[in-house]
Coordinates of C-alpha atoms and ligand atoms in Angstrom, one line a residue:
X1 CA 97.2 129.3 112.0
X2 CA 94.5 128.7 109.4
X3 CA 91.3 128.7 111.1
X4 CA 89.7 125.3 110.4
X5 CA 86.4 126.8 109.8
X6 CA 87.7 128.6 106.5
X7 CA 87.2 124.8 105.3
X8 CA 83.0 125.5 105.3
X9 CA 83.6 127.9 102.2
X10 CA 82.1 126.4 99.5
X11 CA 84.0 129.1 96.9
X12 CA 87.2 129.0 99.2
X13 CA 89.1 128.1 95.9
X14 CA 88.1 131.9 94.1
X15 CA 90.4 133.3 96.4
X16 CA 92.9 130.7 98.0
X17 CA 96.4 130.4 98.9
X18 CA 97.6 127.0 97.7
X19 CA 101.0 125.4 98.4
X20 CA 102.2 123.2 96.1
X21 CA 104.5 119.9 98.2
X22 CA 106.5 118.0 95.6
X23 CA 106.5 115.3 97.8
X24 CA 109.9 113.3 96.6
X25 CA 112.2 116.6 98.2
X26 CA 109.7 118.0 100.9
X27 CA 110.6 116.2 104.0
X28 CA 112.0 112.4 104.5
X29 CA 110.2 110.4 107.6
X30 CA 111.9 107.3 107.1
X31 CA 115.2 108.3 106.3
X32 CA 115.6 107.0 102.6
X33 CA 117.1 110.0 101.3
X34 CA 113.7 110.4 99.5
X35 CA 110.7 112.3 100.6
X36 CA 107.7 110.7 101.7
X37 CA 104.1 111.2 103.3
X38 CA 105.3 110.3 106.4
X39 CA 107.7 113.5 106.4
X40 CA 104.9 115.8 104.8
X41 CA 102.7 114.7 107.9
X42 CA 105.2 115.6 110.4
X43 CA 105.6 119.4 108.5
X44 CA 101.9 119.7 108.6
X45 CA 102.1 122.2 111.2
X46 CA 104.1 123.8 109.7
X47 CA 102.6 124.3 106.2
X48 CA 99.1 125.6 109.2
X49 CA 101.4 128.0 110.6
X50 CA 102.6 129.2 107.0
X51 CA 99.2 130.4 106.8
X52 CA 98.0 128.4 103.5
X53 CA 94.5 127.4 102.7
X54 CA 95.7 124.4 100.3
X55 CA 98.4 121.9 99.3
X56 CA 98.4 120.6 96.1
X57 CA 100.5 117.1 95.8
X58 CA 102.4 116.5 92.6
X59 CA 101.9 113.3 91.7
X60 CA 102.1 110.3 95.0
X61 CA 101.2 107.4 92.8
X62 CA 103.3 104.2 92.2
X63 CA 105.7 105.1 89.5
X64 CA 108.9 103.7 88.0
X65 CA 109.4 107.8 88.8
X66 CA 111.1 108.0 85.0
X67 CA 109.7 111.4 85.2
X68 CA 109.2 112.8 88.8
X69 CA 105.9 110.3 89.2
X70 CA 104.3 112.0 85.7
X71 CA 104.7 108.7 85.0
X72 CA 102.0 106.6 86.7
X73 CA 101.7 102.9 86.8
X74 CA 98.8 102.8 89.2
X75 CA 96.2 105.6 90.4
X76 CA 95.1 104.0 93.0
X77 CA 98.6 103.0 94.9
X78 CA 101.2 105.3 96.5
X79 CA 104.2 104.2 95.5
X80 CA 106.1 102.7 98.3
X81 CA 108.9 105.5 98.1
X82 CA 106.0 107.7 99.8
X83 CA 104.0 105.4 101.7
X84 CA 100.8 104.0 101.7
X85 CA 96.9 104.9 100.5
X86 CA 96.2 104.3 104.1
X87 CA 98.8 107.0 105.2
X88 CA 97.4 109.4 102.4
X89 CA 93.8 108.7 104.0
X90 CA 95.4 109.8 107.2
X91 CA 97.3 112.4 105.8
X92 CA 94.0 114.3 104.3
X93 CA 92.4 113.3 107.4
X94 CA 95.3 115.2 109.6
X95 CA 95.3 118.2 106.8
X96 CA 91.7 119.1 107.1
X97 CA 91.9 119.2 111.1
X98 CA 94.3 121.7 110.4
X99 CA 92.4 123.5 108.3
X100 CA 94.1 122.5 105.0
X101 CA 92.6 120.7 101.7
X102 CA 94.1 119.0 100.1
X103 CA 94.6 118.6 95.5
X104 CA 95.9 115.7 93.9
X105 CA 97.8 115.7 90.5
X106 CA 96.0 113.5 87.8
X107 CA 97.8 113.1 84.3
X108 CA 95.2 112.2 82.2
X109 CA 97.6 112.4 78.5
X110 CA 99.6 109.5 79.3
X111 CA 100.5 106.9 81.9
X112 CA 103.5 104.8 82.6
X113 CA 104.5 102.1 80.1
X114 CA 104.6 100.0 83.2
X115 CA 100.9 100.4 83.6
X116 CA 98.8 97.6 83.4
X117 CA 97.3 98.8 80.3
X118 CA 100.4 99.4 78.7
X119 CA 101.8 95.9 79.3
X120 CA 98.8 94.2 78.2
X121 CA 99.0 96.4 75.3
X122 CA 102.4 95.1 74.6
X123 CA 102.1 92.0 75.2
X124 CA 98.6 91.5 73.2
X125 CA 100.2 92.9 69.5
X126 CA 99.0 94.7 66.5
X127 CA 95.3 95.3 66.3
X128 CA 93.9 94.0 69.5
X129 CA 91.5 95.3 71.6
X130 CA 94.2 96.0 74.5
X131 CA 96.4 98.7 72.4
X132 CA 93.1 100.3 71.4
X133 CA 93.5 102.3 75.0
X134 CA 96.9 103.7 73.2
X135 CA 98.1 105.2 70.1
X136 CA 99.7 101.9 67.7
X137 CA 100.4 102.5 64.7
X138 CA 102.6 101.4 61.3
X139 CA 105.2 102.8 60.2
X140 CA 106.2 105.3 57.2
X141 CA 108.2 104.6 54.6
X142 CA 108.8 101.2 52.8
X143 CA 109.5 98.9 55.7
X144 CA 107.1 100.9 58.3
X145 CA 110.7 101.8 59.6
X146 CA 109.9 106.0 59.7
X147 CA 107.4 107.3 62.4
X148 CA 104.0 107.6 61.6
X149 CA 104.4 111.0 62.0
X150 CA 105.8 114.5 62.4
X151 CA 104.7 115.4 65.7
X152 CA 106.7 117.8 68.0
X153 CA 107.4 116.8 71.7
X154 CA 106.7 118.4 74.3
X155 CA 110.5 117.6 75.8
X156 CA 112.8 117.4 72.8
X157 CA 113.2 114.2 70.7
X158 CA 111.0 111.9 69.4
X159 CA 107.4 111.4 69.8
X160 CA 107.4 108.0 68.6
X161 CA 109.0 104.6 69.8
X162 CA 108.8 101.6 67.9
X163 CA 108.3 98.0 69.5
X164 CA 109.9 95.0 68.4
X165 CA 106.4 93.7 66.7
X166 CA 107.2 96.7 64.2
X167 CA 104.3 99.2 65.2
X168 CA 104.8 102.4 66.7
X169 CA 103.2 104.2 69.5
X170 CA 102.7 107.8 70.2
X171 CA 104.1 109.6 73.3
X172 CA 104.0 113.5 73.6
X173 CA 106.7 113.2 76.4
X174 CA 109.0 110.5 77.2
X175 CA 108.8 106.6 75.5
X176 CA 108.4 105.7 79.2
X177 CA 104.8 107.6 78.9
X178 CA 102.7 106.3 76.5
X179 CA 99.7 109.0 75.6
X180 CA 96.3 107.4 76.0
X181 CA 93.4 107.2 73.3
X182 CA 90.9 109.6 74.5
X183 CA 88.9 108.5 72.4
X184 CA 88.3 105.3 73.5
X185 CA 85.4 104.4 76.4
X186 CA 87.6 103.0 78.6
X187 CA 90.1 105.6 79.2
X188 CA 87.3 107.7 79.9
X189 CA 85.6 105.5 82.0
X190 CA 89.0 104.9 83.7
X191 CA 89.4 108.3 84.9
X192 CA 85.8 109.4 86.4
X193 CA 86.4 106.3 88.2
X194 CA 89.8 107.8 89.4
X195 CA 88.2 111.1 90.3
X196 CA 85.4 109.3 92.4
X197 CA 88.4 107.1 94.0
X198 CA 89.5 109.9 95.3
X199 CA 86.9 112.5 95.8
X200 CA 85.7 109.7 98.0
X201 CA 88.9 109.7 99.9
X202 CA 88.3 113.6 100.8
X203 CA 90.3 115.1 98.6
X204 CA 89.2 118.7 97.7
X205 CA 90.4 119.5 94.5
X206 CA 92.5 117.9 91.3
X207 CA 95.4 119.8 89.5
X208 CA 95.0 118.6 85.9
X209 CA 98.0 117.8 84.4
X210 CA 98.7 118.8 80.2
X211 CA 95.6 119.3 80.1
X212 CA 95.4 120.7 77.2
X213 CA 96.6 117.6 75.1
X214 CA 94.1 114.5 75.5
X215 CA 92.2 114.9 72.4
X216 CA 94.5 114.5 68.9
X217 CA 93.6 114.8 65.6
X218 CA 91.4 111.6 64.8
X219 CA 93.6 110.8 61.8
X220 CA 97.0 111.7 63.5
X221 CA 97.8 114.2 60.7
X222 CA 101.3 115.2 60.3
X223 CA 101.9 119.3 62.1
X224 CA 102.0 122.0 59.3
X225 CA 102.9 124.7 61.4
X226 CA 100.4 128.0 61.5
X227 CA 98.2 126.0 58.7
X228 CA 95.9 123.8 60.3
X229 CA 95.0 123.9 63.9
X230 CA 97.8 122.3 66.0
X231 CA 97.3 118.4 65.8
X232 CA 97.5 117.7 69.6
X233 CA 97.2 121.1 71.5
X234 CA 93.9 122.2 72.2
X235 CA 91.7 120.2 70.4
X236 CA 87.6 121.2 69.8
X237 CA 86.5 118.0 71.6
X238 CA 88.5 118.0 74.8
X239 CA 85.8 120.1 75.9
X240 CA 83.3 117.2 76.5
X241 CA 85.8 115.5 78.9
X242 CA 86.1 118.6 81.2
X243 CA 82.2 118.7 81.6
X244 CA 81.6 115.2 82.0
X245 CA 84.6 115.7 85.1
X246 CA 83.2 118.8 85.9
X247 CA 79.6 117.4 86.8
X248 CA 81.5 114.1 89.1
X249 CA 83.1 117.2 91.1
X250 CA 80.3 118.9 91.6
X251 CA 78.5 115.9 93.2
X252 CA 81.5 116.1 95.8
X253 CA 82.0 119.6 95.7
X254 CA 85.6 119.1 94.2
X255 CA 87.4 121.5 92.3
X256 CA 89.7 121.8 89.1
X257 CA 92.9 123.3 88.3
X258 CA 94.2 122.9 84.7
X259 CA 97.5 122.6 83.5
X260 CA 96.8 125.6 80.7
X261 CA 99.6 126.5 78.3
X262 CA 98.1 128.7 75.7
X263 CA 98.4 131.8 74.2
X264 CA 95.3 132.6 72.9
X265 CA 93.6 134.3 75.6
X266 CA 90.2 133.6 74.3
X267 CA 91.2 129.7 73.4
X268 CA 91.9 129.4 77.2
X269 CA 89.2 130.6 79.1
X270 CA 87.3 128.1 77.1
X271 CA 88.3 126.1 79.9
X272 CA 86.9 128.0 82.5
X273 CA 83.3 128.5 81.5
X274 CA 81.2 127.4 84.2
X275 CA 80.4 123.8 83.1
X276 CA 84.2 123.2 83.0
X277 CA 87.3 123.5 84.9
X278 CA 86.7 126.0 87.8
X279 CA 90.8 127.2 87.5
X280 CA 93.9 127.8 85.4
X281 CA 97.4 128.0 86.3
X282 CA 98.2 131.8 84.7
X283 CA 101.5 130.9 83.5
X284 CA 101.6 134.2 81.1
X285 CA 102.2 135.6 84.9
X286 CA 105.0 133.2 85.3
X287 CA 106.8 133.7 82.7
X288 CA 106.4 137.3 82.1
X289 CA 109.6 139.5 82.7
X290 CA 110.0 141.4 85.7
X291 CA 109.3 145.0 84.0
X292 CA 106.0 146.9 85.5
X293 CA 104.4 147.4 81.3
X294 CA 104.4 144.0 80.6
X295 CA 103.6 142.9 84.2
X296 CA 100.6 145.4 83.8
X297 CA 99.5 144.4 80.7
X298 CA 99.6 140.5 81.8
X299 CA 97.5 141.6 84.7
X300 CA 95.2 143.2 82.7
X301 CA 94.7 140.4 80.0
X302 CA 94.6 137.7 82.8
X303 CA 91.7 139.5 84.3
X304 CA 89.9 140.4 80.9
X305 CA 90.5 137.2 79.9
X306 CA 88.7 135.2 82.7
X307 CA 85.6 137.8 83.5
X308 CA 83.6 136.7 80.6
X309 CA 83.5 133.2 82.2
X310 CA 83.2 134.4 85.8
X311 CA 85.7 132.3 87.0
X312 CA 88.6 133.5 89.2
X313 CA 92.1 134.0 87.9
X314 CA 95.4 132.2 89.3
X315 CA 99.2 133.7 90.2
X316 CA 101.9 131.8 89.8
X317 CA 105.7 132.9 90.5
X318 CA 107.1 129.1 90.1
X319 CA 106.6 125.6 90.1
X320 CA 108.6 122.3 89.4
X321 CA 109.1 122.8 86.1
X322 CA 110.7 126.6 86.1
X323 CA 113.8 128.1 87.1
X324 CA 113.4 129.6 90.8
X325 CA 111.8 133.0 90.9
X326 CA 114.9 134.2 92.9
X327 CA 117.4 132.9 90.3
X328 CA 115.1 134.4 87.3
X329 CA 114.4 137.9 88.8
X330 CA 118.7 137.9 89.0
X331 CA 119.4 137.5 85.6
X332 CA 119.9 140.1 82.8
X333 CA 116.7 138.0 80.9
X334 CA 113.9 137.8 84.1
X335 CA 111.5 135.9 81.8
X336 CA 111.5 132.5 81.6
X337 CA 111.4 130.0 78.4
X338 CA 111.9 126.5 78.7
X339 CA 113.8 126.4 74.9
X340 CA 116.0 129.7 76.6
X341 CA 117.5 126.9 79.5
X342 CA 121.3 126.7 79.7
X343 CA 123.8 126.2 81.6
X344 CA 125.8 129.3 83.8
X345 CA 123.5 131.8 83.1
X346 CA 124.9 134.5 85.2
X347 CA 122.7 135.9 87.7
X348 CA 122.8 138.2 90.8
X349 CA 121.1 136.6 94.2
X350 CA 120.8 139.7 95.9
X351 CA 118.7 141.6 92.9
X352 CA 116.7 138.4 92.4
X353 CA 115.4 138.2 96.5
X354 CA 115.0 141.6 96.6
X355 CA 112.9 141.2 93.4
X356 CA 111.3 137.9 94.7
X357 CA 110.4 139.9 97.8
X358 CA 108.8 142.5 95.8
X359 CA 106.7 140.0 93.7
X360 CA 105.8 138.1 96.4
X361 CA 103.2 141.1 97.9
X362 CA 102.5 141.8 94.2
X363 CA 100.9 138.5 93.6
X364 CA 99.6 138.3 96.6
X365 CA 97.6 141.6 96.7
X366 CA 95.8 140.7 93.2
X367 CA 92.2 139.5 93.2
X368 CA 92.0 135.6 92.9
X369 CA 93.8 132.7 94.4
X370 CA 97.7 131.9 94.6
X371 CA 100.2 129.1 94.3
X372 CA 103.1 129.2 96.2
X373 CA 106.0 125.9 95.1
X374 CA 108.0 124.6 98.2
X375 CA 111.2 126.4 99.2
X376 CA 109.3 129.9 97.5
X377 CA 108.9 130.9 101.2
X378 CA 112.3 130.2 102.0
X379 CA 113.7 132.6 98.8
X380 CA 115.6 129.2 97.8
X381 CA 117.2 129.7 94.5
X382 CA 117.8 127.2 91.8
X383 CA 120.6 125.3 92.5
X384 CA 123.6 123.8 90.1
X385 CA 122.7 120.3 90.4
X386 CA 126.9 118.1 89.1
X387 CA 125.9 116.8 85.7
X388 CA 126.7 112.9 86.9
X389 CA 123.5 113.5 89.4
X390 CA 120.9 115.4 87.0
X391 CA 117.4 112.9 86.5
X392 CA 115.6 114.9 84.5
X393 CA 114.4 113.6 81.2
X394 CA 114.3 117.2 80.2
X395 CA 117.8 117.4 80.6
X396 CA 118.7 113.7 78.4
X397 CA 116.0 114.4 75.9
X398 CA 117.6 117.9 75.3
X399 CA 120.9 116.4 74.5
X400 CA 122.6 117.4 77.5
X401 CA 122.3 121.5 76.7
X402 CA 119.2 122.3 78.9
X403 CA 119.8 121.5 82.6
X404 CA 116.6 120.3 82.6
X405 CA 114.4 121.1 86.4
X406 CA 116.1 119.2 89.2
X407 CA 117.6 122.5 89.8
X408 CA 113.9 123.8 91.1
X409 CA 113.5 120.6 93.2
X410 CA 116.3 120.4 95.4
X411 CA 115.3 118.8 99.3
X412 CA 113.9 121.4 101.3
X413 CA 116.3 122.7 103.9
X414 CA 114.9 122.4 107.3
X415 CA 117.6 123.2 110.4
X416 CA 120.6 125.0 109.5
X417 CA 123.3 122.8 111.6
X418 CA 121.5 119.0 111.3
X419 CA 123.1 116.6 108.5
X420 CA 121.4 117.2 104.6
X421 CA 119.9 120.5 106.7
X422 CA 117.2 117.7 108.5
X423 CA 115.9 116.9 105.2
X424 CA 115.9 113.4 106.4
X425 CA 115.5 111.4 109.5
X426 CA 118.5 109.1 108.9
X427 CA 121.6 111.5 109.7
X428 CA 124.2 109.0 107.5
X429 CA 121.8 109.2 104.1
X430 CA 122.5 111.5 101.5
X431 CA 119.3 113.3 99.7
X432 CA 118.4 112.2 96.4
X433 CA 119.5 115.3 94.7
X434 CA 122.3 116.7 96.6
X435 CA 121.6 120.4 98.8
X436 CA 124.2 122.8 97.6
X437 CA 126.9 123.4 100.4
X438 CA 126.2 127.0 101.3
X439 CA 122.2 126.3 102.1
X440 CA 122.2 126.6 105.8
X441 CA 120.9 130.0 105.6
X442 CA 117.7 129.1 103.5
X443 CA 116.8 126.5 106.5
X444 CA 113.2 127.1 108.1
X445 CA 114.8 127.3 111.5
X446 CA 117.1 129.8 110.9
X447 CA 114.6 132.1 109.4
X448 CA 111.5 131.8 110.8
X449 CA 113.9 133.6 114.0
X450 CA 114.6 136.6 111.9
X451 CA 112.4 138.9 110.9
X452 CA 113.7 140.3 107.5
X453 CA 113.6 136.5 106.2
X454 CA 111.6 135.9 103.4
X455 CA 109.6 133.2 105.1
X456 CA 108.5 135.3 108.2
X457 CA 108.0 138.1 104.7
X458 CA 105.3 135.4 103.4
X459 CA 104.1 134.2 106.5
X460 CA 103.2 138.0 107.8
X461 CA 101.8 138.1 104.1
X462 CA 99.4 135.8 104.0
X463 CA 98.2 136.5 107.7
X464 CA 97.4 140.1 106.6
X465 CA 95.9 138.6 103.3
X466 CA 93.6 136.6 105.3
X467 CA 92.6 139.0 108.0
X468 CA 92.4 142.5 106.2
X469 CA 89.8 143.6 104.5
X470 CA 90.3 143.8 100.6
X471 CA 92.5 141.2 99.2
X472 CA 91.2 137.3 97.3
X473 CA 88.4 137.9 95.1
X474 CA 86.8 141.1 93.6
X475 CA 88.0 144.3 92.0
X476 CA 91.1 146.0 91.3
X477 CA 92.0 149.6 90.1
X478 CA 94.6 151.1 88.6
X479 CA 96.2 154.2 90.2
X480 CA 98.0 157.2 88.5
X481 CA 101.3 156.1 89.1
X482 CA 105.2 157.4 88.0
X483 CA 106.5 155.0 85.4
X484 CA 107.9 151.9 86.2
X485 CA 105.6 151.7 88.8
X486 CA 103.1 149.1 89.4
X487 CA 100.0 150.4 92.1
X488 CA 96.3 149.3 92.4
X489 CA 93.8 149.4 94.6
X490 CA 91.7 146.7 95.9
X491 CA 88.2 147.3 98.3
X492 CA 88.2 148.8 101.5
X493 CA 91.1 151.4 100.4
X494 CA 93.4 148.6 100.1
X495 CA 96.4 149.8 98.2
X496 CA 99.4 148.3 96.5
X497 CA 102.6 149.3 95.1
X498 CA 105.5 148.0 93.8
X499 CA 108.1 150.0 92.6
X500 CA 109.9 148.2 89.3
X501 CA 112.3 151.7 88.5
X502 CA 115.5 152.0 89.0
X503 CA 115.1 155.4 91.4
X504 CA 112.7 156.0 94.6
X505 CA 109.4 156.9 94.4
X506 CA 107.0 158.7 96.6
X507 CA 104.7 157.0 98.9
X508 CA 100.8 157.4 97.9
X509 CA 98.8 159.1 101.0
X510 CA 98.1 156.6 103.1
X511 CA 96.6 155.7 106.6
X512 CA 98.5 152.6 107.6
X513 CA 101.5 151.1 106.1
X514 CA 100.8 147.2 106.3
X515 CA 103.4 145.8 105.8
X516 CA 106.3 146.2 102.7
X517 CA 108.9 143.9 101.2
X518 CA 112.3 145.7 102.2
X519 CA 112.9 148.2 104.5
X520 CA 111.4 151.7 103.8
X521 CA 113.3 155.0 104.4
X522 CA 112.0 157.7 106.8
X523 CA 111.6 160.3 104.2
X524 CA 108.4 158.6 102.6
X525 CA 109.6 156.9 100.2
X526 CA 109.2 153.5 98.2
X527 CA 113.0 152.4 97.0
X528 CA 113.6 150.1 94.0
X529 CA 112.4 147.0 93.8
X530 CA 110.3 147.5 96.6
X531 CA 106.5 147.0 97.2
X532 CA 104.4 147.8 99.3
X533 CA 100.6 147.3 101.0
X534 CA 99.1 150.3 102.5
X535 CA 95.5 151.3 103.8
X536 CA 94.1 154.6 103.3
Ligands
LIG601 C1 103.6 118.9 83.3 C2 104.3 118.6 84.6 O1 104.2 119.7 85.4 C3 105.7 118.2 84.3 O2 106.5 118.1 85.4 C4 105.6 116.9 83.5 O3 106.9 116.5 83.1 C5 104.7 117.0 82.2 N1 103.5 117.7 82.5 C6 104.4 115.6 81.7 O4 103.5 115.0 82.6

């Protein structure tokens, strides 16, 4: 169990292990077929025992839940699906005593159009003060009846929707998520007063959703692609919001994890310099392919990239949003690109896990702090959610071609023989997204008994992570290695390799093997696929 006293670390974030709960599929404790706080409470132990420092909550707040609670109407509610405020009080309360913080999701681009904003906005028409907070505007063309204009969406379609007053208003995602104004005092205002709400509530840290995005283009000009800087992604001025937040966490000793998506490696750690955001998620981890050049390169550009600004890099295998590691590693393409989603892409499982299993003490052995999405431990795979029960906008917006990412967020399996795999307290009610039929042997029960499971794999990982000497924070080195083969070492002769070739490859001299992600053979040898953690 994590030792509650790993919570007196003021820098425990450089080097954490941080579990992201969606909370609508983690665990149902009143029986609605929907997740709640009052389930996440009664897993707590569990989440202790898993050996995490962190969870981070995707979003809790009331929400029409148009897109998974990105959506919000009110920051400082819990929407009633989940609970209460005064459960979540209790629930960070019952966290901490466990030795677990606990990160909140804020998404400061937009907010639901049933927010109170919003519906003043609507209801108050063209030019007033109330859809200042938003972006109105007229029309193009000669009856103000073409957008105002050309902006790409984040999810496919449209990023303008017209009312019935004739002006338009600007969302980067879904009409149901109207983006805010950053430039306007309120909105600003607004959210240092939601980061105090709940700093003040104990929470230890805030993932920052798109975060990239608040700022636009004050005039709105239309996207010329590669001639101007993008209109809406990464803009100059965002910069002065991150230190304004950055000064409100520091009086609370909070800290910030950015929703990141860029390219430019230089354009990103902008982010992290030490007045701003004190993380990023590394999604050019995430979506690299499993193939040891590219994985090395990434490594090596991730930690390039953030030592300039001193601050600590992330690793990410998944999330809500991406298809399952499992499922990804399987297929003939292991990268992943949201425009690549379809439907049927073949895959093998038992490549994937073995893959997963692999990657698993890869990430874990680089220097920084780690995310690990529910089900992860478990090896669950994406499942093929029946077109009639899909939810995600992703999936609408797309036209129907991309699946969209209810595959990745599937109700946890808990015990292999109860109803809905005791997802649920109420035996007769059916999970919100349905658990595919063959699932019994991902359930926590069933493999936290067996020890070649991937969860007692990640739990024995993280144990050793925290205990031994060498891993979180600090340097790593590159070892002379056959190709196709990943191996570094950290301090204290801390050694790792992973073997991405298709053949067997020698075991580096050693002292101790500490633990590896298959079984090794007795002649010395790592197989494919395979990594391994070794003291010398
Ligand atoms: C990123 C979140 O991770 C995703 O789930 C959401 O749909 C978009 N931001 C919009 O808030």
């Amino acid at each position: 169990m994590a030792a509650p006293d790993t919570l007196r670390t003021d820098d425990w974030w450089r080097d954490a292990a941080i579990y992201q709960v969606y909370p609508r599929s983690f665990a149902d404790g009143d029986g609605d077929g929907t997740g709640d706080l009052a389930g996440v409470r009664a897993r707590l132990p569990y989440l202790a025992e898993l050996g995490v420092d962190a969870i981070w909550f995707t979003p809790w707040y009331a929400s029409p839940l148009v897109d998974g609670g990105y959506d919000v109407a009110d920051y400082r509610t819990i929407d009633p699906a989940f609970g209460t405020l005064a459960e979540a009080e209790k629930l960070i309360a019952e966290a901490r005593d466990l030795g677990l913080r606990v990160i909140i999701d804020i998404v400061p681009n937009h907010v639901s159009d049933q927010h109170a904003w919003f519906r003043a906005a609507l209801a108050a028409g063209p030019g007033s003060p109330e859809r200042a907070r938003f972006h109105f505007r007229p029309g193009r063309g000669e009856n103000g009846e073409l957008p105002p204009n050309d902006w790409p969406s984040q999810f496919s379609g449209n990023t303008w929707t017209r009312v019935p007053d004739g002006e338009w208003y600007l969302h980067l995602f879904t009409p149901e998520q109207p983006d805010l104004n950053w430039s306007h005092p309120d909105v600003r205002r607004e959210h240092e007063e939601v980061l105090r709400f709940w700093f003040e509530r104990g929470v230890a840290g805030v993932r920052i959703d798109s975060a990239a995005l608040l700022t636009k283009d004050p005039e709105l000009r239309d996207f010329i692609d590669g001639v101007d800087p993008h209109p809406y992604i990464d803009q100059d001025d965002i910069h002065d919001i991150y230190r304004s937040w950055r000064a409100i966490a520091d009086e609370y000793g909070g800290v910030f994890v950015g929703e990141v998506w860029l390219p430019d490696p230089e354009r990103f750690a902008r982010y992290l310099r030490p007045d701003e955001l004190h993380t990023a998620f590394n999604f050019n981890f995430l979506t690299c392919p499993w193939e040891a050049d590219r994985l090395r390169r990434t490594i090596d550009d991730t930690l390039a990239e953030h030592a300039p600004v001193g601050a600590p890099a992330t690793w990410v295998l998944c999330n809500h949003d991406v298809t399952r590691t499992v499922t990804r590693y399987g297929r003939d393409d292991t990268g992943f690109d949201f425009a690549k989603k379809r439907f049927g892409t073949r895959t093998d499982p038992t490549l994937g896990t073995r893959r997963a299993r692999a990657a698993a003490l890869l990430t874990l052995a680089l220097p920084g702090s780690v995310y690990l999405y529910q089900g992860e431990e478990l090896g669950l795979p994406e499942a093929d959610i029946p077109r009639d029960r899909i939810q995600d906008p992703m999936h609408f917006r797309s036209g129907g071609t991309d699946p969209g990412r209810d595959g990745c967020r599937v109700p946890i399996p808990w015990e292999a023989e109860a109803p809905a795999y005791g997802f649920g307290t109420d035996p007769g009610r059916e999970p919100w997204l349905p658990q595919p039929d063959d699932w019994a042997r991902y359930a926590v029960d069933r493999q936290a008994a067996d020890p070649g499971s991937m969860l007692t794999l990640y739990r024995t990982a993280l144990e050793l992570r925290r205990t031994e000497a060498g891993f979180g924070d600090g340097p790593l080195g590159w070892l002379p290695s056959p190709e196709g083969v990943l191996a570094f070492a950290r301090a204290e002769g801390l050694l790792c390799v992973a073997n991405l070739s298709g053949d067997p490859v020698p075991l580096p001299p050693h002292t101790d093997i500490l633990l590896a992600s298959d079984e090794l053979p007795a002649h010395g040898t790592i197989p494919p696929d395979t990594a391994v953690w070794l003291r010398t």
